[in-house]
Short mmCIF file of C-alpha atoms in Angstrom, two decimals:
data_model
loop_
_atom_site.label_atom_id
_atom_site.label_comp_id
_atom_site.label_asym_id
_atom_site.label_seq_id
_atom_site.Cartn_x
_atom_site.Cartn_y
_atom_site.Cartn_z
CA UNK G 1 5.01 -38.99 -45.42
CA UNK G 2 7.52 -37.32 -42.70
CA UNK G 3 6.58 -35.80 -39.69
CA UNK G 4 5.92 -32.39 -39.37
CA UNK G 5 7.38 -32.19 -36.01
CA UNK G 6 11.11 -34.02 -36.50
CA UNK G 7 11.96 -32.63 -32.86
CA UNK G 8 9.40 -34.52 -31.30
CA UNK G 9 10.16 -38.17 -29.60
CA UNK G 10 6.83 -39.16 -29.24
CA UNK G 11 5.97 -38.43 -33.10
CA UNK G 12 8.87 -40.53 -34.30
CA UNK G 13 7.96 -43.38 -31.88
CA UNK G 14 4.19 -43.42 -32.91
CA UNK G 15 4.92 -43.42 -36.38
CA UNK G 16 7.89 -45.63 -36.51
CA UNK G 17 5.34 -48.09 -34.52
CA UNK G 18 2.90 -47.56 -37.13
CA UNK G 19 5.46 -48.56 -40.02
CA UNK G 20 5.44 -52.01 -38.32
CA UNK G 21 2.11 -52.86 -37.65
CA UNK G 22 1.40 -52.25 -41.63
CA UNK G 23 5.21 -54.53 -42.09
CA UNK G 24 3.85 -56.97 -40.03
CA UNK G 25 0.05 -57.44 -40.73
CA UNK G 26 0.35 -57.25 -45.25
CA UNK G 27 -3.02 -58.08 -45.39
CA UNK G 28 -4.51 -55.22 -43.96
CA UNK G 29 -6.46 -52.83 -46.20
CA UNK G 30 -5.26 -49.66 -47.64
CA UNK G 31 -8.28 -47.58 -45.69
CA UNK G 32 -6.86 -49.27 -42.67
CA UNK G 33 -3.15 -47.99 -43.58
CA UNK G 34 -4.61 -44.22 -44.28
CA UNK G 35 -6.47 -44.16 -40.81
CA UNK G 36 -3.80 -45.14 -39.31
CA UNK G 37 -1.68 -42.20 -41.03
CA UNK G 38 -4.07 -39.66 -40.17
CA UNK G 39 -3.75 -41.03 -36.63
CA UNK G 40 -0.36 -40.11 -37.05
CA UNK G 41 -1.34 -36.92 -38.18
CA UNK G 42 -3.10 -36.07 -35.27
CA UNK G 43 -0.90 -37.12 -32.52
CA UNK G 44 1.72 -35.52 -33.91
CA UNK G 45 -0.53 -31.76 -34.74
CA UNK G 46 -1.63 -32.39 -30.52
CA UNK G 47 1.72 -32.25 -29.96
CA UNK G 48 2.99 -29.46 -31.25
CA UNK G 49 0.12 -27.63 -30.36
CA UNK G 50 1.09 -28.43 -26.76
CA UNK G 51 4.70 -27.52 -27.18
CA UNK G 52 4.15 -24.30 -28.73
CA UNK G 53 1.41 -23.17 -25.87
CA UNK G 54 4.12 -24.13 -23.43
CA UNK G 55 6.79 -21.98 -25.20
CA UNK G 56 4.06 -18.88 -25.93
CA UNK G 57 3.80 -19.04 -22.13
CA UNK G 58 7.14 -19.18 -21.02
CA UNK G 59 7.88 -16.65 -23.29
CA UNK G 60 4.97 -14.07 -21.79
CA UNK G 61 6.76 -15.15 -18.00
CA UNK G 62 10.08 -14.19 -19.53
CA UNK G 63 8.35 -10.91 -20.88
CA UNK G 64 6.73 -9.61 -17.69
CA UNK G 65 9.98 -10.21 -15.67
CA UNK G 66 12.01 -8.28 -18.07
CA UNK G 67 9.66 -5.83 -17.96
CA UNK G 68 9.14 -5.42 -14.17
CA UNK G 69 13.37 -5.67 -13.90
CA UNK G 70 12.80 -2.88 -16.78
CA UNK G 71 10.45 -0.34 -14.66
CA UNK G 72 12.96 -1.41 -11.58
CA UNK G 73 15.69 0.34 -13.19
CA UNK G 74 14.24 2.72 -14.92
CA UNK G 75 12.05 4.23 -12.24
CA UNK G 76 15.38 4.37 -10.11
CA UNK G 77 17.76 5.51 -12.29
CA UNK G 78 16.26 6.93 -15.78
CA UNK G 79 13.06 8.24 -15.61
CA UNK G 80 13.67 11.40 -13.46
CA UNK G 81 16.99 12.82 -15.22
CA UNK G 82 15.10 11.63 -18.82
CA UNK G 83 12.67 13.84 -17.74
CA UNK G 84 14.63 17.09 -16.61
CA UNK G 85 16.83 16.90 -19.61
CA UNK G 86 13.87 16.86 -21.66
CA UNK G 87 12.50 19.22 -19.84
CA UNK G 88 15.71 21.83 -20.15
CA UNK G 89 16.58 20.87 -23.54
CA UNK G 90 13.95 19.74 -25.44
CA UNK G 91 12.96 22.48 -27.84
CA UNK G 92 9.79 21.35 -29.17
CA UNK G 93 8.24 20.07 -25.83
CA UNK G 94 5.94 23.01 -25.62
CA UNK G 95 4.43 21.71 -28.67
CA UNK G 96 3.92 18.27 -27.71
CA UNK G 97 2.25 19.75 -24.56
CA UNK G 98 -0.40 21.66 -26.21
CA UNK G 99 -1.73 18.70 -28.52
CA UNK G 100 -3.58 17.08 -25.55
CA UNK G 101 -7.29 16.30 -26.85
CA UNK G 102 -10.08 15.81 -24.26
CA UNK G 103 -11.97 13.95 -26.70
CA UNK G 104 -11.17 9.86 -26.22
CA UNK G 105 -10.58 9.46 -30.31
CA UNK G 106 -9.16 5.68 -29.68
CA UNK G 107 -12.20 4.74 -27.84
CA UNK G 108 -14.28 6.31 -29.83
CA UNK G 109 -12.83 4.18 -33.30
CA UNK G 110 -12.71 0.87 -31.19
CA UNK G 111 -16.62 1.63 -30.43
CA UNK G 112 -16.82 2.01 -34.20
CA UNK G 113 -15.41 -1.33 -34.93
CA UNK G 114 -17.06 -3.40 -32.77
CA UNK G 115 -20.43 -2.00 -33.06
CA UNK G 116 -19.59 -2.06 -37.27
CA UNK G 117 -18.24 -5.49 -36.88
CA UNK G 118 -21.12 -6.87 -35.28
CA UNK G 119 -23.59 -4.99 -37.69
CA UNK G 120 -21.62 -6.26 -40.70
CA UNK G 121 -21.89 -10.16 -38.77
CA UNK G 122 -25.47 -10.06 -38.48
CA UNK G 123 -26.22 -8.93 -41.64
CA UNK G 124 -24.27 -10.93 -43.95
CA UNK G 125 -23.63 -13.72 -41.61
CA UNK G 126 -19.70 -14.40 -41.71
CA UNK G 127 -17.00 -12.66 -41.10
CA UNK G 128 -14.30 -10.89 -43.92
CA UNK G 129 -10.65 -10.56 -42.78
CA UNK G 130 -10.39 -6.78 -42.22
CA UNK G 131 -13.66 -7.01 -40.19
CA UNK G 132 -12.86 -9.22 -38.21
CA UNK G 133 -9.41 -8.24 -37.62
CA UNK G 134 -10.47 -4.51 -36.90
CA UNK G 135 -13.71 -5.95 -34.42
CA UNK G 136 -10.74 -7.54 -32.43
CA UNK G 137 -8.27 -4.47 -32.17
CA UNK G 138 -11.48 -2.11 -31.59
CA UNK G 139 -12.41 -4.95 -28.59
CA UNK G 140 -8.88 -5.28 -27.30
CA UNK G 141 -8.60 -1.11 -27.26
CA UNK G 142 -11.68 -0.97 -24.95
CA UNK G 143 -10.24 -3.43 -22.75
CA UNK G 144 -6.96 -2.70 -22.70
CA UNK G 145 -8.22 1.11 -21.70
CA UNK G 146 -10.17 -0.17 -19.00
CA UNK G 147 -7.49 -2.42 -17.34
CA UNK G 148 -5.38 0.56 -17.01
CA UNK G 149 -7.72 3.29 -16.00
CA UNK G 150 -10.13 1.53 -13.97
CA UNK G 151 -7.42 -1.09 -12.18
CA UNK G 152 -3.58 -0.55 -12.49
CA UNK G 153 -3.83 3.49 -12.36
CA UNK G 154 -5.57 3.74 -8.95
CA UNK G 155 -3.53 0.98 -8.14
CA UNK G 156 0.00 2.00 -8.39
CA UNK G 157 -0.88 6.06 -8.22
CA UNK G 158 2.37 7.40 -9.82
CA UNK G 159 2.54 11.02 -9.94
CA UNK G 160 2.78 12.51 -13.77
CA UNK G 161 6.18 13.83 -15.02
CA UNK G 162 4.51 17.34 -14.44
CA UNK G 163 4.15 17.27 -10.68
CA UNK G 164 7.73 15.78 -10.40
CA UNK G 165 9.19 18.94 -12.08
CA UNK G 166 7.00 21.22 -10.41
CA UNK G 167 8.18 19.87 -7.03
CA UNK G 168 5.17 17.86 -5.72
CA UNK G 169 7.29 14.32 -5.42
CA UNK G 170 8.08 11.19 -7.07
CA UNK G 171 7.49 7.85 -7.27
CA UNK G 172 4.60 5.37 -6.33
CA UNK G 173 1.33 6.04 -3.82
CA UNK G 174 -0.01 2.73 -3.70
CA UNK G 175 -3.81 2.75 -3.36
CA UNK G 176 -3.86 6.56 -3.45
CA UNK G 177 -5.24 7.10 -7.38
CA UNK G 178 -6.50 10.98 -8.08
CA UNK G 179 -5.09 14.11 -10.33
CA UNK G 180 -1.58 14.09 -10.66
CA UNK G 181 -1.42 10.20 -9.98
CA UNK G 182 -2.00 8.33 -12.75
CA UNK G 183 0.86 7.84 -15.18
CA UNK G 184 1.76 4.32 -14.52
CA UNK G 185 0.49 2.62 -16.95
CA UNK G 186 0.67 4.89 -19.76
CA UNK G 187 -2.88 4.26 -21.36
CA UNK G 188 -2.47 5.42 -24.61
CA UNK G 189 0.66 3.29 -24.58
CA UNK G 190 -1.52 -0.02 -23.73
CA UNK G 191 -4.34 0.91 -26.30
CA UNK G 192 -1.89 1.70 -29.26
CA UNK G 193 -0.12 -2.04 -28.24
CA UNK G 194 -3.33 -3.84 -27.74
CA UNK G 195 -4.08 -2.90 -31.50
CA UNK G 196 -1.30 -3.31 -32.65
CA UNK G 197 -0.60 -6.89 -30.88
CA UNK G 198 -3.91 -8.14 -32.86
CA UNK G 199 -2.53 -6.82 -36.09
CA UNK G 200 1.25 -8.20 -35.82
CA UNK G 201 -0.86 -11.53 -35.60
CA UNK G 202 -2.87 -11.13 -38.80
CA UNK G 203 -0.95 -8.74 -40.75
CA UNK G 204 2.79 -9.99 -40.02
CA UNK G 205 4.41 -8.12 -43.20
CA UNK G 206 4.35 -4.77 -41.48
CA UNK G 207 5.65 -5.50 -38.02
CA UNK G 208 8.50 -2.67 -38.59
CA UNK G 209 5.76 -0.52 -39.36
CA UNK G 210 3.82 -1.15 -35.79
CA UNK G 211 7.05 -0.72 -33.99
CA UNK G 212 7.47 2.46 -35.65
CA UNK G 213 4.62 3.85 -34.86
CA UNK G 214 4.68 2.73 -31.34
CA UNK G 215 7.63 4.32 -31.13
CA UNK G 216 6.55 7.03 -32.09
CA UNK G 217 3.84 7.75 -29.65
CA UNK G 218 5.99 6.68 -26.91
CA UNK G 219 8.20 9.26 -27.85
CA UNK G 220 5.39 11.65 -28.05
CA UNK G 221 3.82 10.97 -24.76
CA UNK G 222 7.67 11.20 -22.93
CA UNK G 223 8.69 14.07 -24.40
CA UNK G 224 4.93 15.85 -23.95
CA UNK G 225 5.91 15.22 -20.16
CA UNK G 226 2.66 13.03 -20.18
CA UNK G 227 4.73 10.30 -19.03
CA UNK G 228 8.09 8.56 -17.76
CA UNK G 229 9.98 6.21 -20.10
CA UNK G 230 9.12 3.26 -17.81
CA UNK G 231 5.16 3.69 -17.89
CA UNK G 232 5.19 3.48 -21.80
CA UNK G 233 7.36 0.27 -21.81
CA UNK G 234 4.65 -1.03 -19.23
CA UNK G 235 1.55 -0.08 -21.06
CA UNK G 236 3.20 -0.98 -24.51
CA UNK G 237 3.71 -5.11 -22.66
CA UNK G 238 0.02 -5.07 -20.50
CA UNK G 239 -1.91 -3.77 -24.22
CA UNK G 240 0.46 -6.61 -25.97
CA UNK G 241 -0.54 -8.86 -23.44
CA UNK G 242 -4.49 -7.79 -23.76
CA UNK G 243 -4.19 -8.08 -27.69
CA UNK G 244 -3.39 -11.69 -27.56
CA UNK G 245 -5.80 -12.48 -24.67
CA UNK G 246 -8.45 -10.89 -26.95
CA UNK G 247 -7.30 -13.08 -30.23
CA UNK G 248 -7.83 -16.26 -27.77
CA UNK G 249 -11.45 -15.15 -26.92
CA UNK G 250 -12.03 -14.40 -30.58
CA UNK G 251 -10.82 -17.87 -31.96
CA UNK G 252 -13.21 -19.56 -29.23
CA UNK G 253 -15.87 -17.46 -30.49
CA UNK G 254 -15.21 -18.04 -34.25
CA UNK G 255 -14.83 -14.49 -35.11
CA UNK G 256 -11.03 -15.18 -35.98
CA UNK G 257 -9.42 -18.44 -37.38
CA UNK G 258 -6.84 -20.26 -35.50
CA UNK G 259 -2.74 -20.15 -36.14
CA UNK G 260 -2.95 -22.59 -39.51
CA UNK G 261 -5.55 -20.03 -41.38
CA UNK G 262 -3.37 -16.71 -40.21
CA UNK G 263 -0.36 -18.88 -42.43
CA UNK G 264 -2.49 -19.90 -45.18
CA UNK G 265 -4.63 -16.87 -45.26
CA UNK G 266 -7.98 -19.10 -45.62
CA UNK G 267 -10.63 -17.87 -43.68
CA UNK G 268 -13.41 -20.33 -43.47
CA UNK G 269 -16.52 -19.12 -44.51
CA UNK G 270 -15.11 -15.69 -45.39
CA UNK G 271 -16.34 -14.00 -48.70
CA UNK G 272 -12.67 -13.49 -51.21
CA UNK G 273 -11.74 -10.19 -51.01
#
């Protein structure tokens, strides 16, 4: 039986040990041999648990300092002539303007799905794939729109693409949140990510399809003069961020299987669908 994890030292070593104890000591039983595998087994599985944690980490640092160097740049060199080309050129911005909706639709689905996924746990008493999945995009919607509107708007107050070209300033007003000074992060940006993060975990065959249609409300929402370039590409990394800290409290809580089941597609305890 080969390792699973060839790039690991201390795999090879354990096992390799392993092969001479059972060399060295022929009359030991064969249950004694099989623990001993499964030993095997299981240091190796710790490991690469470990090492992938350590690279999903490392890769979320690399992430938020591209993205920071990202809103750097763009903030100080894209965002404001993006805007007045739009602006001057853009024939259909006057639609895009006029499609604002008071009414918080997102929210109002994510309250659907959790409220439906919790009726739908406590009657039948497990959870079904596209419950579950859809309980932990409505959850990581909510949160994600509360993170942004209730912390990181007030906090960095950036004034909206439509006070810029009306003449009332640009750029940050730390600590100074209020009309006109909240579009960094963009929140629909962070909601639309948030769900979409949870469903590029469970539903990996239409990743193209998320990015499209991420896209395309970050196009929306820049050319609507809703926002700047740079506070969509912010909201789109602190809902993708949200949307995996969500699938982490969801695993511990045994509403979602771990990394193995999302592979295999068995969900323990799950009716078939």
């Amino acid at each position: 039986m080969q390792c699973r994890c060839p790039h690991s030292v201390l795999c090879v070593l354990t096992r390799r040990d392993l092969r001479q104890r059972w060399r060295s000591g022929p009359g030991r039983c064969v249950s004694t041999a099989i623990k001993d595998e499964i030993t095997a087994d299981y240091i190796c599985s710790v490991h690469r648990r470990s090492v992938l944690k350590v690279r999903r980490i490392a890769n979320w640092v690399c992430a938020f300092f591209l993205v920071v160097g990202f809103v750097i740049v763009s903030s100080r060199w894209i965002d404001q002539p993006l805007s007045k080309y739009l602006f001057t050129h853009f024939e259909l911005r006057s639609a895009f303007e006029h499609a604002h909706v008071d009414l918080p639709i997102m929210l109002i689905i994510a309250a659907i799905c959790v409220v439906g996924g919790g009726v739908y746990w406590f009657w039948c008493g497990q959870w079904a794939k596209a419950v579950a999945v859809g309980t932990a995009s409505g959850l990581a919607l909510l949160l994600s729109g509360c993170l942004v509107s209730v912390l990181l708007k007030p906090l960095f107050a950036r004034a909206v693409p439509v006070v810029f070209l009306a003449g009332g300033g640009y750029g940050f007003h730390w600590l100074h949140g209020g009309d006109g000074l909240d579009s960094f992060p963009s929140g629909h940006s962070a909601q639309m990510a948030a769900v979409l993060s949870v469903l590029w975990t469970y539903y990996p065959r239409a990743r193209w399809g998320y990015l499209a249609i991420f896209a395309a409300l970050a196009g929306s929402l820049i050319v609507g003069q809703w926002h700047f370039l740079s506070d969509t590409v912010a909201g789109g990394f602190v809902g993708a961020l949200v949307g995996q800290l969500t699938i982490l409290v969801a695993r511990a809580l045994k509403i979602l299987p771990g990394a193995s089941c999302v592979v295999s597609e068995q969900w323990p305890g799950a009716p078939p669908e």
